[in-house]
Short mmCIF file of C-alpha atoms and ligand atoms in Angstrom, two decimals:
data_model
loop_
_atom_site.label_atom_id
_atom_site.label_comp_id
_atom_site.label_asym_id
_atom_site.label_seq_id
_atom_site.Cartn_x
_atom_site.Cartn_y
_atom_site.Cartn_z
CA MET A 1 -28.36 119.63 8.61
CA SER A 2 -26.90 116.74 10.57
CA GLU A 3 -27.89 116.80 14.22
CA LYS A 4 -25.51 117.24 17.13
CA ILE A 5 -26.25 114.61 19.71
CA ILE A 6 -24.58 113.82 23.01
CA LEU A 7 -24.57 110.48 24.75
CA THR A 8 -22.62 109.61 27.84
CA GLY A 9 -23.13 107.82 31.12
CA ASP A 10 -21.85 106.35 34.34
CA ARG A 11 -21.87 102.99 36.02
CA PRO A 12 -24.00 103.08 39.16
CA THR A 13 -21.56 101.45 41.54
CA GLY A 14 -21.03 104.34 43.93
CA ARG A 15 -21.86 107.94 44.57
CA LEU A 16 -20.23 110.37 42.16
CA HIS A 17 -17.16 112.28 43.31
CA ILE A 18 -15.29 115.41 42.33
CA GLY A 19 -13.09 113.40 39.95
CA HIS A 20 -16.23 112.58 37.94
CA TYR A 21 -17.27 116.19 38.36
CA VAL A 22 -14.22 117.87 36.80
CA GLY A 23 -13.62 114.96 34.42
CA SER A 24 -17.06 114.98 32.85
CA LEU A 25 -20.12 116.03 34.87
CA LYS A 26 -19.48 119.75 34.97
CA ARG A 27 -18.88 119.79 31.23
CA ARG A 28 -22.17 118.01 30.61
CA VAL A 29 -24.09 120.76 32.35
CA GLU A 30 -22.23 123.40 30.34
CA LEU A 31 -22.97 121.53 27.11
CA GLN A 32 -26.60 121.15 28.13
CA ASN A 33 -26.94 124.86 28.79
CA SER A 34 -24.95 125.93 25.71
CA GLY A 35 -27.97 125.18 23.54
CA GLU A 36 -25.60 123.86 20.86
CA PHE A 37 -26.90 120.33 20.91
CA ASP A 38 -30.10 119.01 19.42
CA LYS A 39 -30.41 116.14 21.86
CA ILE A 40 -28.63 115.04 25.01
CA PHE A 41 -28.84 111.56 26.49
CA ILE A 42 -27.32 110.66 29.85
CA MET A 43 -27.40 107.00 30.72
CA ILE A 44 -27.10 105.21 34.03
CA ALA A 45 -25.17 102.16 32.87
CA ASP A 46 -26.58 99.52 35.22
CA ALA A 47 -26.24 96.67 32.72
CA GLN A 48 -22.58 97.53 32.23
CA ALA A 49 -22.11 97.75 36.02
CA LEU A 50 -23.46 94.21 36.26
CA THR A 51 -20.73 92.92 33.93
CA ASP A 52 -18.31 93.06 36.84
CA ASN A 53 -20.80 93.07 39.71
CA SER A 54 -22.95 90.13 38.68
CA ASP A 55 -22.97 88.83 42.24
CA ASN A 56 -24.11 92.14 43.69
CA PRO A 57 -27.22 93.44 41.92
CA GLU A 58 -28.35 95.10 45.13
CA LYS A 59 -25.35 97.43 45.05
CA VAL A 60 -26.12 98.45 41.48
CA ARG A 61 -29.81 98.88 42.25
CA GLN A 62 -29.16 101.07 45.28
CA HIS A 63 -26.81 103.35 43.37
CA ILE A 64 -29.13 104.11 40.48
CA VAL A 65 -31.00 106.68 42.52
CA GLU A 66 -27.76 108.01 44.03
CA VAL A 67 -26.36 108.73 40.59
CA ALA A 68 -29.67 110.23 39.44
CA LEU A 69 -29.67 112.52 42.50
CA ASP A 70 -26.11 113.58 41.73
CA TYR A 71 -27.15 114.36 38.14
CA LEU A 72 -30.05 116.52 39.24
CA ALA A 73 -27.92 118.16 41.92
CA ILE A 74 -25.24 119.32 39.47
CA GLY A 75 -27.90 120.88 37.26
CA LEU A 76 -28.76 118.33 34.60
CA ASP A 77 -32.29 119.25 33.68
CA PRO A 78 -34.72 116.52 32.57
CA LYS A 79 -36.48 119.10 30.40
CA LYS A 80 -33.36 119.49 28.30
CA THR A 81 -31.60 116.18 28.85
CA VAL A 82 -32.96 112.65 28.62
CA ILE A 83 -31.76 110.76 31.70
CA PHE A 84 -32.40 107.02 31.44
CA ILE A 85 -31.45 103.55 32.68
CA GLN A 86 -29.52 101.29 30.32
CA SER A 87 -31.22 98.00 31.23
CA GLN A 88 -34.62 99.44 30.33
CA ILE A 89 -33.65 99.78 26.67
CA PRO A 90 -33.80 96.22 25.23
CA GLN A 91 -32.70 97.45 21.78
CA LEU A 92 -29.19 97.93 23.19
CA CYS A 93 -28.86 94.17 23.65
CA GLU A 94 -30.04 93.47 20.13
CA LEU A 95 -27.59 95.93 18.65
CA SER A 96 -24.75 94.44 20.73
CA PHE A 97 -25.62 90.98 19.47
CA TYR A 98 -25.21 92.03 15.84
CA TYR A 99 -22.09 94.12 16.50
CA MET A 100 -20.44 91.09 18.09
CA ASN A 101 -20.04 89.65 14.60
CA LEU A 102 -17.91 92.62 13.62
CA VAL A 103 -15.32 92.39 16.42
CA THR A 104 -12.61 89.80 16.99
CA VAL A 105 -11.60 88.30 20.31
CA SER A 106 -8.04 89.51 19.82
CA ARG A 107 -9.25 93.07 19.26
CA LEU A 108 -11.10 92.99 22.57
CA GLN A 109 -8.03 91.54 24.27
CA ARG A 110 -5.99 94.49 23.05
CA ASN A 111 -8.38 97.10 24.49
CA PRO A 112 -6.18 98.83 27.11
CA THR A 113 -9.07 99.68 29.45
CA VAL A 114 -10.35 96.12 29.39
CA LYS A 115 -6.79 94.88 29.99
CA SER A 116 -6.24 97.01 33.06
CA GLU A 117 -9.70 96.30 34.44
CA ILE A 118 -9.10 92.56 34.08
CA GLN A 119 -5.95 93.00 36.17
CA ALA A 120 -7.60 95.24 38.76
CA ARG A 121 -10.42 92.72 39.26
CA ASN A 122 -8.22 89.60 39.27
CA PHE A 123 -10.26 88.25 36.38
CA GLU A 124 -7.19 86.85 34.57
CA ALA A 125 -8.15 83.19 34.86
CA SER A 126 -11.90 83.57 34.60
CA ILE A 127 -13.09 86.58 32.66
CA PRO A 128 -16.88 86.76 32.43
CA VAL A 129 -17.89 86.89 28.76
CA GLY A 130 -20.25 89.77 29.45
CA PHE A 131 -17.45 91.81 30.98
CA PHE A 132 -15.06 90.97 28.16
CA THR A 133 -17.51 92.18 25.55
CA TYR A 134 -18.69 95.35 27.28
CA PRO A 135 -16.86 97.61 24.80
CA ILE A 136 -19.24 96.20 22.17
CA SER A 137 -22.24 96.97 24.30
CA GLN A 138 -20.85 100.46 24.86
CA ALA A 139 -20.70 100.90 21.09
CA ALA A 140 -24.38 99.96 21.03
CA ASP A 141 -25.13 102.60 23.71
CA ILE A 142 -23.45 105.27 21.64
CA THR A 143 -24.76 104.33 18.20
CA ALA A 144 -28.34 103.63 19.30
CA PHE A 145 -28.70 107.35 19.90
CA LYS A 146 -26.67 108.37 16.83
CA ALA A 147 -24.38 110.25 19.17
CA THR A 148 -21.94 112.60 17.50
CA THR A 149 -20.28 113.68 20.73
CA VAL A 150 -19.33 111.57 23.74
CA PRO A 151 -17.98 113.58 26.69
CA VAL A 152 -16.02 111.21 28.91
CA GLY A 153 -12.82 110.88 30.91
CA GLU A 154 -9.52 109.81 29.41
CA ASP A 155 -9.97 106.18 30.51
CA GLN A 156 -12.82 105.86 28.02
CA GLU A 157 -10.68 106.66 24.98
CA PRO A 158 -10.14 102.99 24.02
CA MET A 159 -13.92 102.43 24.21
CA LEU A 160 -14.53 105.24 21.76
CA GLU A 161 -11.86 103.92 19.41
CA GLN A 162 -13.51 100.55 19.44
CA ALA A 163 -16.96 102.07 18.88
CA LYS A 164 -15.66 103.97 15.86
CA GLU A 165 -14.19 100.79 14.40
CA ILE A 166 -17.52 99.04 14.79
CA VAL A 167 -19.32 101.91 13.07
CA ARG A 168 -16.89 101.89 10.13
CA LYS A 169 -17.09 98.15 9.80
CA PHE A 170 -20.87 98.14 9.98
CA ASN A 171 -21.24 100.92 7.45
CA SER A 172 -18.82 99.32 5.01
CA VAL A 173 -20.44 95.89 5.23
CA TYR A 174 -24.12 96.84 5.39
CA GLY A 175 -24.30 100.44 4.15
CA GLU A 176 -24.25 103.77 5.97
CA ALA A 177 -26.65 103.34 8.86
CA LEU A 178 -24.52 104.34 11.85
CA VAL A 179 -23.00 107.64 12.92
CA GLU A 180 -19.34 107.81 13.89
CA PRO A 181 -18.95 109.43 17.34
CA LYS A 182 -16.28 111.84 18.52
CA ILE A 183 -14.81 111.78 22.01
CA LEU A 184 -14.86 115.03 23.98
CA LEU A 185 -12.14 115.07 26.64
CA PRO A 186 -11.72 117.74 29.34
CA ASP A 187 -9.49 120.51 27.98
CA ASN A 188 -7.84 121.13 31.35
CA LYS A 189 -5.08 118.54 31.80
CA ALA A 190 -5.51 118.32 35.58
CA CYS A 191 -9.12 117.31 34.99
CA LEU A 192 -8.26 114.31 32.84
CA ARG A 193 -7.64 112.17 35.88
CA LEU A 194 -7.92 113.83 39.24
CA PRO A 195 -5.86 111.92 41.82
CA GLY A 196 -7.24 110.81 45.18
CA VAL A 197 -6.69 113.01 48.25
CA ASP A 198 -3.92 110.58 49.28
CA GLY A 199 -2.00 111.25 46.06
CA ASN A 200 -2.93 107.90 44.52
CA ALA A 201 -3.41 108.33 40.77
CA LYS A 202 -6.90 106.88 40.95
CA MET A 203 -9.74 108.29 43.01
CA SER A 204 -11.79 105.32 44.09
CA LYS A 205 -14.26 104.32 46.72
CA SER A 206 -12.28 101.22 47.67
CA LEU A 207 -9.21 103.34 48.40
CA GLY A 208 -11.27 105.74 50.52
CA ASN A 209 -9.59 108.73 48.90
CA CYS A 210 -12.56 110.48 47.26
CA ILE A 211 -14.37 113.69 47.97
CA TYR A 212 -18.00 113.01 47.07
CA LEU A 213 -20.27 115.56 45.47
CA ALA A 214 -22.71 115.20 48.36
CA GLU A 215 -20.00 115.37 51.04
CA GLU A 216 -20.73 117.48 54.14
CA PRO A 217 -18.57 120.62 54.65
CA GLU A 218 -16.75 119.26 57.71
CA GLU A 219 -15.77 116.06 55.87
CA ILE A 220 -14.53 118.05 52.89
CA ARG A 221 -12.39 120.19 55.17
CA LYS A 222 -10.91 117.15 56.92
CA LYS A 223 -10.04 115.47 53.64
CA ILE A 224 -8.43 118.58 52.23
CA MET A 225 -6.46 119.35 55.38
CA SER A 226 -5.04 115.80 55.38
CA MET A 227 -4.25 115.86 51.66
CA TYR A 228 -1.00 114.48 50.27
CA THR A 229 1.47 117.24 49.39
CA ASP A 230 5.26 117.20 49.11
CA PRO A 231 6.63 114.85 51.79
CA ASN A 232 9.96 116.74 51.75
CA HIS A 233 8.33 120.08 52.43
CA ILE A 234 8.72 119.84 56.18
CA ARG A 235 9.25 123.39 57.41
CA VAL A 236 7.52 126.42 55.92
CA GLU A 237 10.90 127.84 54.81
CA ASP A 238 11.75 124.71 52.80
CA PRO A 239 11.36 124.87 49.03
CA GLY A 240 8.39 122.76 48.01
CA SER A 241 7.64 120.72 44.94
CA ILE A 242 4.55 121.15 42.79
CA GLU A 243 4.97 117.96 40.78
CA GLY A 244 2.76 115.20 42.15
CA ASN A 245 1.58 117.58 44.87
CA THR A 246 -2.12 116.81 45.10
CA VAL A 247 -3.13 120.20 46.49
CA PHE A 248 -1.65 121.94 43.46
CA THR A 249 -3.14 119.40 41.06
CA TYR A 250 -6.54 120.19 42.58
CA LEU A 251 -5.85 123.91 42.26
CA ASP A 252 -4.99 123.35 38.60
CA ALA A 253 -8.35 121.67 38.20
CA PHE A 254 -10.55 123.97 40.29
CA SER A 255 -9.05 127.43 40.76
CA ARG A 256 -10.04 130.44 38.70
CA GLN A 257 -8.82 134.00 38.61
CA ASP A 258 -11.70 135.28 40.72
CA HIS A 259 -10.86 132.83 43.52
CA PHE A 260 -7.56 134.65 43.98
CA GLU A 261 -9.26 138.03 44.01
CA ARG A 262 -11.78 136.92 46.61
CA PHE A 263 -9.94 134.41 48.80
CA LEU A 264 -6.21 135.04 48.40
CA PRO A 265 -5.66 138.56 47.07
CA GLU A 266 -1.97 138.61 48.05
CA TYR A 267 -1.31 136.43 44.99
CA ALA A 268 -2.27 137.54 41.48
CA ASN A 269 -2.73 134.02 40.17
CA LEU A 270 -1.83 130.35 40.49
CA ASP A 271 1.58 130.81 38.90
CA GLU A 272 2.58 133.27 41.64
CA LEU A 273 1.35 130.93 44.34
CA LYS A 274 3.27 128.03 42.82
CA ALA A 275 6.43 130.13 42.50
CA HIS A 276 6.29 131.07 46.17
CA TYR A 277 5.78 127.45 47.21
CA GLN A 278 8.74 126.34 45.11
CA ARG A 279 10.95 129.11 46.49
CA GLY A 280 10.08 128.23 50.06
CA GLY A 281 8.27 130.24 52.71
CA LEU A 282 4.75 129.12 51.91
CA GLY A 283 3.15 126.56 54.22
CA ASP A 284 0.85 123.71 53.16
CA VAL A 285 -1.88 124.82 55.53
CA LYS A 286 -2.35 128.14 53.81
CA VAL A 287 -2.61 126.51 50.39
CA LYS A 288 -4.99 123.86 51.71
CA LYS A 289 -7.24 126.49 53.29
CA PHE A 290 -7.44 128.26 49.96
CA LEU A 291 -8.35 125.03 48.19
CA ASP A 292 -10.94 124.28 50.87
CA LYS A 293 -12.67 127.62 50.24
CA ILE A 294 -12.82 126.92 46.51
CA ILE A 295 -14.17 123.39 46.86
CA GLN A 296 -16.67 124.38 49.55
CA GLU A 297 -18.04 127.12 47.33
CA GLU A 298 -18.32 124.75 44.37
CA LEU A 299 -20.03 121.93 46.27
CA GLU A 300 -22.41 123.88 48.49
CA PRO A 301 -25.11 124.56 45.88
CA ILE A 302 -24.81 120.97 44.61
CA ARG A 303 -25.30 119.56 48.11
CA ASN A 304 -28.25 121.86 48.78
CA ARG A 305 -30.01 120.99 45.54
CA ARG A 306 -29.43 117.31 46.21
CA LYS A 307 -31.12 117.62 49.60
CA GLU A 308 -34.18 119.09 47.93
CA TYR A 309 -34.44 116.22 45.47
CA GLN A 310 -33.84 113.68 48.26
CA LYS A 311 -37.20 114.72 49.71
CA ASP A 312 -39.01 113.30 46.70
CA ILE A 313 -37.45 110.03 45.58
CA SER A 314 -40.59 108.97 43.74
CA TYR A 315 -40.15 112.03 41.50
CA VAL A 316 -36.64 110.83 40.71
CA TYR A 317 -37.94 107.40 39.70
CA GLN A 318 -40.71 108.95 37.63
CA MET A 319 -38.16 111.12 35.83
CA LEU A 320 -36.02 108.04 35.10
CA LYS A 321 -39.06 106.14 33.84
CA GLU A 322 -40.06 108.91 31.47
CA GLY A 323 -36.48 109.30 30.31
CA SER A 324 -36.20 105.58 29.67
CA GLU A 325 -39.40 105.59 27.64
CA ALA A 326 -38.18 108.49 25.52
CA ALA A 327 -34.79 106.83 25.03
CA GLU A 328 -36.35 103.55 24.01
CA LYS A 329 -38.24 105.23 21.16
CA VAL A 330 -35.00 106.60 19.75
CA ALA A 331 -33.17 103.29 20.11
CA ALA A 332 -36.06 101.44 18.45
CA GLN A 333 -35.83 103.70 15.42
CA THR A 334 -32.08 103.06 15.08
CA LEU A 335 -32.54 99.33 15.52
CA ALA A 336 -35.13 99.32 12.71
CA GLU A 337 -32.64 101.07 10.45
CA VAL A 338 -29.90 98.63 11.44
CA LYS A 339 -32.11 95.65 10.69
CA GLN A 340 -33.04 97.13 7.36
CA ALA A 341 -29.38 97.66 6.48
CA MET A 342 -28.62 94.09 7.53
CA LYS A 343 -31.60 92.83 5.53
CA ILE A 344 -33.20 91.15 8.50
CA ASN A 345 -36.40 93.15 8.28
CA TYR A 346 -38.23 90.26 6.56
CA PHE A 347 -41.78 91.23 7.30
CA ASP A 348 -41.67 94.78 6.08
CA ASP A 349 -39.79 94.07 2.89
CA GLU A 350 -42.34 93.57 0.15
CA ASN A 351 -39.65 93.17 -2.50
CA LEU A 352 -38.30 90.17 -0.66
CA ILE A 353 -41.62 88.35 -0.77
CA ALA A 354 -42.40 89.40 -4.33
CA GLY A 355 -38.92 88.43 -5.50
CA GLN A 356 -39.11 85.01 -3.98
CA GLN A 357 -42.57 84.48 -5.40
CA GLU A 358 -41.30 85.35 -8.83
CA LYS A 359 -38.60 82.69 -8.53
CA TYR A 360 -41.32 80.07 -8.28
CA SER A 361 -43.59 81.53 -10.93
CA GLU A 362 -40.96 81.43 -13.66
CA ASN A 363 -41.50 77.85 -14.76
N1 LIG B 401 -17.91 102.96 30.62
C1 LIG B 401 -18.43 104.16 31.20
C2 LIG B 401 -17.84 104.29 32.61
O1 LIG B 401 -17.30 103.35 33.13
C3 LIG B 401 -19.95 104.18 31.31
C4 LIG B 401 -20.61 104.05 29.98
C5 LIG B 401 -21.39 103.01 29.53
C6 LIG B 401 -20.55 104.99 28.90
N2 LIG B 401 -21.81 103.23 28.30
C7 LIG B 401 -21.33 104.43 27.86
C8 LIG B 401 -19.91 106.23 28.73
C9 LIG B 401 -21.46 105.09 26.64
C10 LIG B 401 -20.05 106.87 27.50
C11 LIG B 401 -20.83 106.30 26.46
O2 LIG B 401 -17.92 105.34 33.20
#
């Protein structure tokens, strides 16, 4: 009887890249098309993006449509999936405000993702309150839609833990009004956190080591051909290492059996290719060319679909507007239930008025 509902989202601070794609985006499309879910909500988290980009609203604003185009390009379908903008749902702020009473400062300080983001942004001495409390607002995002399933990357695990704690606390204090969400991580280990093309553990725009979903074929090829491999694998005959070798990590994430049959039939599968590399006698260029074919094939339809949608940006905005309106209705319903549970629904509680009247009629 209970519904299966997905909510997830992205901060609009840059175009989406293949790390997002294998880590979460591709899965979303599969989940959408599986027909197993009653409702799917995908949110462009502009308000959350502003918690650490408060001085740059223009950047956030510009990237909303970029992210929406990437969504449409990968095959998210507004007929099946509600795509909306976080800031357009005022109920999320109200929910956050009440959840704040259920979370301690020390609990937020222990959140590992918040901790590492504070370091990365040099916020140590002056953490914006809004940034510090964004895990609470993320719990509001999730619970407003009664999400049962939240497909995200590994870095979001602490956020989900914190959301679950808020749900349990709320339900135990005020009565069962909120649904406890479950995280859905990629099942392929290489997809949990795809490294940058330079071998850096994090793929990020500032490091310039991303392959974007909308990247042109020539750029993709250049990035793959200059990818970090095994620095000690100098001559083809040398034995090579697979560990920390970005090309092989990408093959772990992207290659399938049929790629070998079509593009590299002299190897039965990835294990054989790896074994040859480790033995020596297999050059980087050959492996990179194989990877290039796979990535090109994966990204071509995405890039082409994106170009179609780019011709009609006003459609994209209209879609986001309709999505936001639909999302707001759902969030409003949850907020009403939350207020009822918290007994702050004064004006539609006839018992409250009658009870108080009685108090004064007694004598
Ligand atoms: N924190 C997520 C990110 O950085 C974005 C996000 C905001 C989100 N609210 C969410 C993800 C709710 C899942 C559920 O990518």
